[in-house]
Coordinates of C-alpha atoms and ligand atoms in Angstrom, one line a residue:
X1339 CA -37.9 -81.4 40.0
X1340 CA -36.7 -81.9 43.6
X1341 CA -38.1 -79.8 46.4
X1342 CA -36.4 -79.9 49.8
X1343 CA -38.3 -78.4 52.7
X1344 CA -35.8 -77.0 55.2
X1345 CA -37.9 -76.7 58.4
X1346 CA -34.9 -75.2 60.3
X1347 CA -36.0 -74.7 63.9
X1348 CA -39.4 -73.5 62.9
X1349 CA -41.2 -76.7 63.7
X1350 CA -40.9 -77.8 67.3
X1351 CA -43.8 -80.3 67.9
X1352 CA -44.9 -83.6 66.5
X1353 CA -48.4 -82.4 65.7
X1354 CA -47.3 -79.7 63.3
X1355 CA -44.7 -82.0 61.9
X1356 CA -47.3 -84.6 61.2
X1357 CA -49.6 -82.1 59.6
X1358 CA -46.8 -80.9 57.3
X1359 CA -45.9 -84.5 56.4
X1360 CA -49.5 -85.4 55.5
X1361 CA -49.7 -82.2 53.3
X1362 CA -46.4 -83.1 51.7
X1363 CA -47.5 -86.6 50.9
X1364 CA -50.7 -85.3 49.2
X1365 CA -48.7 -82.8 47.2
X1366 CA -46.2 -85.4 46.1
X1367 CA -49.0 -87.7 45.0
X1368 CA -50.9 -84.9 43.2
X1369 CA -47.8 -83.5 41.3
X1370 CA -45.3 -86.3 41.0
X1371 CA -42.7 -83.9 42.3
X1372 CA -40.0 -85.4 44.6
X1373 CA -40.4 -83.9 48.0
X1374 CA -37.8 -84.2 50.7
X1375 CA -38.4 -83.0 54.2
X1376 CA -35.6 -81.7 56.5
X1377 CA -37.1 -81.6 60.0
X1378 CA -35.2 -81.1 63.3
X1379 CA -33.5 -84.4 64.1
X1380 CA -35.9 -85.9 66.8
X1381 CA -39.0 -85.1 64.6
X1382 CA -37.3 -86.8 61.6
X1383 CA -37.2 -90.0 63.6
X1384 CA -40.9 -89.8 64.4
X1385 CA -42.0 -89.1 60.8
X1386 CA -39.8 -91.5 58.9
X1387 CA -40.9 -94.6 60.9
X1388 CA -43.0 -96.8 58.7
X1389 CA -42.9 -94.3 55.9
X1390 CA -44.3 -95.9 52.7
X1391 CA -44.7 -92.7 50.7
X1392 CA -42.4 -91.2 48.1
X1393 CA -41.6 -88.3 50.5
X1394 CA -38.0 -88.7 51.7
X1395 CA -36.1 -87.3 54.6
X1396 CA -33.0 -85.1 54.9
X1397 CA -30.7 -84.2 57.8
X1398 CA -30.3 -80.5 58.3
X1399 CA -26.7 -81.2 59.2
X1400 CA -24.5 -84.2 60.1
X1401 CA -21.6 -84.5 62.5
X1402 CA -18.1 -84.4 61.0
X1403 CA -17.2 -87.0 63.6
X1404 CA -17.5 -90.8 63.3
X1405 CA -19.2 -91.2 66.6
X1406 CA -17.9 -92.1 70.1
X1407 CA -17.5 -89.7 73.0
X1408 CA -19.1 -86.7 71.3
X1409 CA -22.0 -85.5 73.4
X1410 CA -24.6 -83.7 71.3
X1411 CA -23.4 -84.9 67.9
X1412 CA -25.7 -86.7 65.5
X1413 CA -23.7 -88.7 63.0
X1414 CA -24.5 -89.6 59.4
X1415 CA -24.9 -93.2 60.5
X1416 CA -27.5 -92.2 63.1
X1417 CA -29.4 -90.2 60.5
X1418 CA -29.3 -93.0 58.1
X1419 CA -30.6 -95.4 60.8
X1420 CA -33.4 -92.9 61.5
X1421 CA -34.6 -92.9 57.9
X1422 CA -32.8 -90.0 56.2
X1423 CA -31.5 -90.4 52.7
X1424 CA -30.2 -86.8 52.1
X1425 CA -28.1 -84.5 54.3
X1426 CA -27.5 -80.8 54.0
X1427 CA -23.9 -79.8 54.3
X1428 CA -22.6 -76.3 54.7
X1429 CA -25.8 -74.4 55.1
X1430 CA -25.0 -70.8 55.8
X1431 CA -26.7 -71.0 59.2
X1432 CA -24.2 -73.7 60.1
X1433 CA -21.2 -71.9 58.5
X1434 CA -21.9 -68.9 60.7
X1435 CA -21.6 -71.3 63.7
X1436 CA -18.1 -72.4 62.6
X1437 CA -18.4 -74.8 59.7
X1438 CA -15.4 -74.2 57.6
X1439 CA -15.0 -75.5 54.0
X1440 CA -12.9 -78.3 55.5
X1441 CA -15.5 -79.3 58.0
X1442 CA -18.2 -79.1 55.3
X1443 CA -16.1 -81.5 53.2
X1444 CA -15.7 -83.9 56.1
X1445 CA -19.5 -83.9 56.6
X1446 CA -20.0 -84.7 52.9
X1447 CA -17.6 -87.6 53.3
X1448 CA -19.5 -88.9 56.3
X1449 CA -22.8 -88.5 54.6
X1450 CA -21.6 -90.4 51.5
X1451 CA -20.1 -93.2 53.7
X1452 CA -23.6 -93.9 55.1
X1453 CA -25.5 -93.7 51.8
X1454 CA -26.9 -90.2 52.3
X1455 CA -27.0 -87.9 49.3
X1456 CA -25.2 -84.7 50.4
X1457 CA -26.7 -81.4 49.5
X1458 CA -23.8 -79.0 49.4
X1459 CA -25.0 -75.4 50.2
X1460 CA -23.0 -72.6 48.7
X1461 CA -23.7 -68.9 48.2
X1462 CA -22.2 -65.5 48.4
X1463 CA -22.8 -63.0 51.2
X1464 CA -23.3 -60.1 48.8
X1465 CA -23.2 -59.3 45.1
X1466 CA -20.5 -56.8 44.3
X1467 CA -20.1 -55.0 41.0
X1468 CA -16.8 -56.6 40.0
X1469 CA -17.9 -60.3 40.0
X1470 CA -16.0 -61.2 43.1
X1471 CA -19.0 -63.3 44.2
X1472 CA -18.3 -65.7 41.3
X1473 CA -14.8 -66.3 42.5
X1474 CA -16.2 -66.8 46.0
X1475 CA -18.6 -69.4 44.8
X1476 CA -16.0 -71.2 42.8
X1477 CA -13.8 -71.4 45.9
X1478 CA -16.6 -72.7 48.1
X1479 CA -17.4 -75.5 45.5
X1480 CA -13.7 -76.3 45.0
X1481 CA -12.8 -76.5 48.7
X1482 CA -15.7 -78.7 49.5
X1483 CA -15.2 -81.1 46.6
X1484 CA -11.4 -81.2 46.3
X1485 CA -10.8 -83.7 49.1
X1486 CA -13.3 -86.1 47.7
X1487 CA -12.7 -88.9 45.2
X1488 CA -13.9 -88.1 41.7
X1489 CA -16.6 -90.7 41.9
X1490 CA -17.9 -89.2 45.2
X1491 CA -18.1 -85.8 43.7
X1492 CA -20.6 -87.0 41.1
X1493 CA -23.1 -87.9 43.8
X1494 CA -23.6 -84.5 45.2
X1495 CA -26.5 -82.1 44.9
X1496 CA -25.6 -78.5 45.0
X1497 CA -27.9 -75.9 46.5
X1498 CA -27.1 -72.3 45.5
X1499 CA -28.3 -70.1 48.4
X1500 CA -27.1 -66.5 48.3
X1501 CA -27.1 -65.3 51.9
X1502 CA -28.6 -61.9 50.9
X1503 CA -31.7 -63.7 49.7
X1504 CA -32.3 -66.0 52.6
X1505 CA -35.2 -65.4 55.0
X1506 CA -36.6 -62.4 53.2
X1507 CA -39.7 -62.4 50.9
X1508 CA -40.2 -63.2 47.3
X1509 CA -39.7 -59.5 46.2
X1510 CA -36.1 -59.6 47.6
X1511 CA -35.2 -63.0 46.2
X1512 CA -33.0 -63.5 43.2
X1513 CA -34.2 -62.5 39.7
X1514 CA -34.9 -65.4 37.3
X1515 CA -32.3 -64.2 34.8
X1516 CA -29.6 -63.8 37.5
X1517 CA -30.4 -67.3 38.6
X1518 CA -30.1 -68.6 35.1
X1519 CA -26.6 -67.1 35.0
X1520 CA -25.6 -68.6 38.3
X1521 CA -26.9 -72.1 37.4
X1522 CA -24.8 -72.0 34.2
X1523 CA -21.8 -70.8 36.2
X1524 CA -22.1 -73.5 38.8
X1525 CA -22.4 -76.1 36.1
X1526 CA -19.3 -74.8 34.5
X1527 CA -17.3 -75.1 37.7
X1528 CA -18.8 -78.6 38.4
X1529 CA -17.7 -79.6 34.9
X1530 CA -14.1 -78.8 35.9
X1531 CA -14.3 -80.6 39.2
X1532 CA -16.3 -83.7 38.3
X1533 CA -15.1 -86.7 36.3
X1534 CA -15.9 -87.0 32.6
X1535 CA -19.3 -85.7 31.7
X1536 CA -20.9 -86.6 35.0
X1537 CA -21.6 -82.9 35.9
X1538 CA -24.3 -82.8 33.3
X1539 CA -26.3 -85.1 35.6
X1540 CA -25.6 -83.0 38.8
X1541 CA -28.7 -81.5 40.3
X1542 CA -28.5 -77.8 41.2
X1543 CA -31.1 -76.4 43.5
X1544 CA -31.9 -72.8 44.4
X1545 CA -32.8 -71.6 47.9
X1546 CA -33.5 -68.1 49.3
X1547 CA -37.0 -66.7 49.8
X1548 CA -38.7 -69.1 47.4
X1549 CA -42.4 -68.6 47.8
X1550 CA -45.6 -69.3 45.9
X1551 CA -45.2 -65.9 44.2
X1552 CA -41.9 -66.5 42.6
X1553 CA -41.3 -70.2 42.3
X1554 CA -42.8 -70.6 38.9
X1555 CA -40.8 -67.7 37.4
X1556 CA -37.6 -69.0 39.0
X1557 CA -38.2 -72.5 37.6
X1558 CA -39.1 -71.4 34.1
X1559 CA -35.9 -70.8 32.4
X1560 CA -33.2 -70.8 35.0
X1561 CA -32.0 -74.4 34.5
X1562 CA -32.4 -75.3 38.1
X1563 CA -33.4 -78.9 39.0
X1564 CA -35.3 -77.9 42.1
X1565 CA -35.5 -75.8 45.2
X1566 CA -34.5 -75.6 48.9
X1567 CA -37.4 -73.9 50.7
X1568 CA -37.1 -72.5 54.2
X1569 CA -39.8 -70.4 55.9
X1570 CA -42.4 -70.9 53.2
X1571 CA -42.2 -74.7 53.7
X1572 CA -43.6 -74.8 57.2
X1573 CA -47.1 -73.7 56.4
X1574 CA -49.2 -76.8 55.8
X1575 CA -51.7 -74.9 53.6
X1576 CA -49.2 -72.8 51.6
X1577 CA -46.4 -75.4 51.0
X1578 CA -48.6 -77.7 48.8
X1579 CA -49.6 -74.7 46.8
X1580 CA -46.0 -73.8 46.2
X1581 CA -45.2 -77.3 45.0
X1582 CA -48.2 -77.3 42.7
X1583 CA -46.9 -74.2 40.9
X1584 CA -44.1 -76.3 39.5
X1585 CA -46.5 -78.3 37.3
Ligands
PGA1820 P1 -35.7 -69.3 53.2 O1 -34.6 -70.3 53.6 O2 -36.6 -70.0 52.1 O3 -36.5 -69.0 54.4 O4 -35.1 -68.0 52.6 C1 -33.9 -71.1 52.6 C2 -32.8 -71.8 53.3 O5 -32.1 -71.1 54.1 O6 -32.6 -73.0 53.1

């Protein structure tokens, strides 16, 4: 199981970041679960220095540019130099700020070029009765992966994050049986887009109001390989408890 803690902009000081990092290291040691932290960029640099633990680091976003005169951009190369080994691409909170499928795909290319494992975030805005959300998901996956070489496509983690489930609480998250259906569907689409049988090794995560109250049920029979956790990942007491529910 892979757990990515998406700190978003909830964590704004080094003290809290260090507390969360220490709690994550203890949780990783106690459970053997792979924990990846996605802090705001400047804090990532502070935490990853001299990191000897199994806890890894993830960029919340990378620039679609290759560097140069681009004030404010943080490139995949800079993130890799700062100690990140994963990068989110296409999180809905970036898409609402202008990331199109094409930009998401460019970001994935940049991440791969610098040895970062891209975590492609996809998810529908709403669930309609006619299954249009399935077509929407297929298109998001296809548009992001199509420009990539077949070999590159095989190195991507997919995070299914329906927008309607993000930032709520466990009672408004997805139901385990619906998640099982979505995991299967994503695997089917990946099987069409990835070379050979490589999609059977693709990791699919779920994100959207994952908390201690629902993580175990969501993990049980849904076929997911892990979780992308937002608001519940920034409480140093609660986060280790959530991770422990996976064992
Ligand atoms: P949430 O966020 O856990 O706060 O719903 C998940 C995400 O947006 O990655």
